[in-house]
Tab-separated table of C-alpha atoms in Angstrom:
chain	number	residue	atom	x	y	z
P	1	UNK	CA	-19.639	94.395	123.501
P	2	UNK	CA	-16.734	94.786	121.641
P	3	UNK	CA	-16.522	97.947	119.533
P	4	UNK	CA	-15.853	98.047	115.666
P	5	UNK	CA	-12.376	98.550	116.287
P	6	UNK	CA	-12.413	95.106	118.201
P	7	UNK	CA	-11.441	96.791	121.233
P	8	UNK	CA	-13.384	95.755	124.762
P	9	UNK	CA	-14.903	98.154	127.086
P	10	UNK	CA	-13.750	101.617	127.679
P	11	UNK	CA	-11.876	102.338	131.279
P	12	UNK	CA	-15.005	104.325	131.998
P	13	UNK	CA	-17.215	101.778	131.152
P	14	UNK	CA	-15.279	99.329	133.183
P	15	UNK	CA	-15.476	101.799	136.434
P	16	UNK	CA	-19.304	101.985	135.501
P	17	UNK	CA	-20.332	98.222	135.679
P	18	UNK	CA	-17.778	98.054	139.236
P	19	UNK	CA	-20.089	100.930	140.290
P	20	UNK	CA	-22.899	99.420	139.718
P	21	UNK	CA	-22.232	95.979	141.556
P	22	UNK	CA	-21.361	98.304	144.267
P	23	UNK	CA	-24.347	100.186	144.470
P	24	UNK	CA	-22.387	103.780	144.314
P	25	UNK	CA	-22.641	106.884	142.185
P	26	UNK	CA	-19.141	107.184	141.280
P	27	UNK	CA	-17.302	110.505	141.040
P	28	UNK	CA	-14.363	110.995	138.373
P	29	UNK	CA	-12.100	110.106	141.474
P	30	UNK	CA	-13.513	107.238	142.280
P	31	UNK	CA	-13.470	105.465	139.032
P	32	UNK	CA	-9.952	106.419	138.920
P	33	UNK	CA	-9.186	105.231	142.647
P	34	UNK	CA	-11.494	101.800	141.931
P	35	UNK	CA	-8.743	101.109	139.005
P	36	UNK	CA	-5.683	101.890	140.563
P	37	UNK	CA	-3.810	99.274	141.612
P	38	UNK	CA	-3.286	98.320	145.161
P	39	UNK	CA	0.327	98.027	145.724
P	40	UNK	CA	2.324	96.323	148.511
P	41	UNK	CA	0.291	97.735	151.240
P	42	UNK	CA	-3.583	97.257	151.111
P	43	UNK	CA	-5.352	100.378	151.860
P	44	UNK	CA	-8.354	98.415	153.488
P	45	UNK	CA	-10.456	101.337	154.572
P	46	UNK	CA	-10.678	102.248	150.615
P	47	UNK	CA	-12.440	98.760	150.097
P	48	UNK	CA	-14.702	99.283	152.943
P	49	UNK	CA	-15.440	102.647	151.786
P	50	UNK	CA	-16.774	101.158	148.484
P	51	UNK	CA	-18.528	98.143	150.207
P	52	UNK	CA	-20.840	99.893	152.311
P	53	UNK	CA	-24.093	99.439	150.307
P	54	UNK	CA	-23.179	95.780	148.831
P	55	UNK	CA	-25.601	93.400	148.783
P	56	UNK	CA	-24.843	90.349	151.246
P	57	UNK	CA	-27.722	87.958	151.028
P	58	UNK	CA	-27.792	85.777	148.509
P	59	UNK	CA	-31.875	85.822	148.736
P	60	UNK	CA	-31.503	89.278	147.915
P	61	UNK	CA	-28.740	88.914	145.206
P	62	UNK	CA	-30.811	86.717	143.488
P	63	UNK	CA	-33.893	88.749	143.218
P	64	UNK	CA	-31.195	90.832	141.138
P	65	UNK	CA	-29.914	88.506	139.114
P	66	UNK	CA	-30.480	90.186	135.747
P	67	UNK	CA	-29.058	93.274	137.305
P	68	UNK	CA	-25.996	91.535	138.029
P	69	UNK	CA	-25.701	89.728	135.094
P	70	UNK	CA	-25.590	92.734	132.894
P	71	UNK	CA	-22.882	94.217	134.791
P	72	UNK	CA	-20.523	91.081	134.861
P	73	UNK	CA	-21.396	91.004	131.386
P	74	UNK	CA	-19.279	93.884	130.797
P	75	UNK	CA	-16.556	92.781	133.159
P	76	UNK	CA	-16.681	88.927	131.892
P	77	UNK	CA	-15.297	90.648	128.711
P	78	UNK	CA	-12.328	92.990	130.350
P	79	UNK	CA	-11.602	89.661	132.245
P	80	UNK	CA	-10.872	87.052	129.066
P	81	UNK	CA	-7.346	88.199	128.241
P	82	UNK	CA	-6.252	89.152	131.731
P	83	UNK	CA	-6.554	87.872	135.574
P	84	UNK	CA	-7.681	90.728	137.386
P	85	UNK	CA	-9.564	94.126	136.341
P	86	UNK	CA	-6.386	95.313	137.385
P	87	UNK	CA	-4.421	93.319	134.772
P	88	UNK	CA	-2.074	90.900	136.236
P	89	UNK	CA	-2.503	92.510	139.603
P	90	UNK	CA	-4.899	93.417	141.960
P	91	UNK	CA	-6.622	97.159	141.679
P	92	UNK	CA	-9.302	98.480	144.331
P	93	UNK	CA	-12.288	97.181	142.402
P	94	UNK	CA	-11.059	93.597	142.436
P	95	UNK	CA	-11.155	93.664	146.019
P	96	UNK	CA	-14.289	95.674	146.528
P	97	UNK	CA	-16.209	93.294	144.227
P	98	UNK	CA	-14.635	90.359	146.317
P	99	UNK	CA	-16.891	91.492	149.006
P	100	UNK	CA	-19.480	92.952	147.173
P	101	UNK	CA	-20.101	89.954	144.569
P	102	UNK	CA	-20.036	87.063	147.237
P	103	UNK	CA	-23.894	86.890	147.697
P	104	UNK	CA	-24.368	87.348	144.157
P	105	UNK	CA	-21.870	84.417	143.147
P	106	UNK	CA	-23.080	82.206	145.710
P	107	UNK	CA	-26.872	82.625	144.491
P	108	UNK	CA	-26.158	82.107	140.591
P	109	UNK	CA	-26.664	78.482	139.578
P	110	UNK	CA	-24.001	76.693	137.220
P	111	UNK	CA	-25.524	78.137	134.154
P	112	UNK	CA	-24.989	81.811	135.215
P	113	UNK	CA	-21.695	81.096	136.153
P	114	UNK	CA	-20.702	78.827	132.849
P	115	UNK	CA	-22.162	81.662	130.980
P	116	UNK	CA	-20.356	84.384	132.641
P	117	UNK	CA	-17.140	81.891	132.423
P	118	UNK	CA	-14.282	84.779	132.705
P	119	UNK	CA	-15.967	86.578	135.706
P	120	UNK	CA	-16.521	83.095	137.302
P	121	UNK	CA	-12.926	82.331	136.837
P	122	UNK	CA	-11.606	85.637	138.409
P	123	UNK	CA	-14.178	85.303	141.121
P	124	UNK	CA	-12.851	82.287	142.094
P	125	UNK	CA	-9.318	82.873	141.525
P	126	UNK	CA	-10.014	86.352	143.938
P	127	UNK	CA	-11.870	84.482	146.850
P	128	UNK	CA	-8.717	81.985	147.004
P	129	UNK	CA	-6.032	84.870	146.934
P	130	UNK	CA	-8.065	87.305	149.037
P	131	UNK	CA	-7.993	85.346	152.093
P	132	UNK	CA	-3.967	85.078	152.188
P	133	UNK	CA	-4.037	88.865	152.276
P	134	UNK	CA	-5.805	89.306	155.477
P	135	UNK	CA	-8.718	91.176	155.027
P	136	UNK	CA	-10.140	92.880	158.242
P	137	UNK	CA	-12.941	90.535	159.890
P	138	UNK	CA	-15.892	92.751	158.101
P	139	UNK	CA	-14.435	92.201	154.899
P	140	UNK	CA	-14.112	88.621	155.013
P	141	UNK	CA	-16.589	86.360	153.247
P	142	UNK	CA	-17.532	83.587	155.477
P	143	UNK	CA	-17.538	80.945	153.010
P	144	UNK	CA	-16.058	80.117	149.567
P	145	UNK	CA	-18.210	80.299	146.721
P	146	UNK	CA	-18.583	76.583	145.056
P	147	UNK	CA	-18.026	76.384	140.935
P	148	UNK	CA	-18.433	73.605	139.046
P	149	UNK	CA	-15.894	73.050	136.335
P	150	UNK	CA	-17.683	70.564	134.233
P	151	UNK	CA	-19.047	73.145	132.161
P	152	UNK	CA	-21.189	72.014	128.918
P	153	UNK	CA	-19.689	72.566	125.453
P	154	UNK	CA	-20.840	75.095	124.312
P	155	UNK	CA	-20.959	77.384	127.469
P	156	UNK	CA	-24.486	79.091	127.486
P	157	UNK	CA	-24.825	82.595	126.517
P	158	UNK	CA	-25.492	85.587	128.661
P	159	UNK	CA	-28.535	86.333	126.661
P	160	UNK	CA	-29.762	82.836	127.109
P	161	UNK	CA	-29.651	83.186	130.915
P	162	UNK	CA	-33.024	83.662	132.862
P	163	UNK	CA	-33.503	85.604	136.393
P	164	UNK	CA	-33.055	83.186	139.229
P	165	UNK	CA	-36.336	82.664	140.529
P	166	UNK	CA	-37.578	80.193	142.984
P	167	UNK	CA	-37.465	79.939	147.084
P	168	UNK	CA	-34.286	81.590	147.126
P	169	UNK	CA	-35.774	84.871	145.115
P	170	UNK	CA	-39.189	84.706	147.104
P	171	UNK	CA	-37.830	84.779	150.228
P	172	UNK	CA	-37.434	88.035	151.819
P	173	UNK	CA	-34.303	89.010	153.181
P	174	UNK	CA	-33.526	89.811	156.774
P	175	UNK	CA	-33.210	94.037	157.037
P	176	UNK	CA	-29.717	93.375	158.261
P	177	UNK	CA	-28.687	91.257	155.319
P	178	UNK	CA	-28.419	93.793	152.993
P	179	UNK	CA	-26.631	96.761	153.688
P	180	UNK	CA	-27.752	100.051	152.574
P	181	UNK	CA	-31.109	101.243	151.443
P	182	UNK	CA	-30.303	101.590	147.897
P	183	UNK	CA	-29.432	98.182	147.410
P	184	UNK	CA	-32.753	97.134	149.248
P	185	UNK	CA	-35.310	95.637	146.930
P	186	UNK	CA	-38.842	93.783	147.599
P	187	UNK	CA	-38.913	89.973	146.855
P	188	UNK	CA	-40.345	88.501	143.820
P	189	UNK	CA	-43.967	87.910	144.061
P	190	UNK	CA	-43.907	84.631	141.949
P	191	UNK	CA	-48.053	84.430	142.184
P	192	UNK	CA	-48.594	87.623	140.371
């Protein structure tokens, strides 16, 4: 949400939203490092460190759609006037979220992607740029997330989004699909 002075989220709020997407409890040093510009030589070990607990299963990500939506709403606002969280160039948060949000954006339906249009544009740009950077195999995403650019006018609001339910959310995720026990969540029981 914009402040009364018209500014978007603070640097600390951005780092917190990033950390929540990564399922980490960041130190002040982590918050600074995540928003550091990557530079010419990418230290993939830093990216690996921050993505150890990332949800890698779209079914698991679907059960967390409301959680992701809340965090991405903060980032969506930040990304409205800029290409990357780092501004005009990558920061470590951009690269870590490329890995960590693949399952989330795969699970999102078009309505979620349209409501989070700045974050969707950013993720689509990221997935196409990062593959050119040659990430290590364990940090590559196997497929590209699809985006439908025939969005309705007006765009759906974030407030209008419902949690993603159905077969994808109800199916239990394989144990190895979720990295880190902090990211594990029980499947949605639609019969309840």
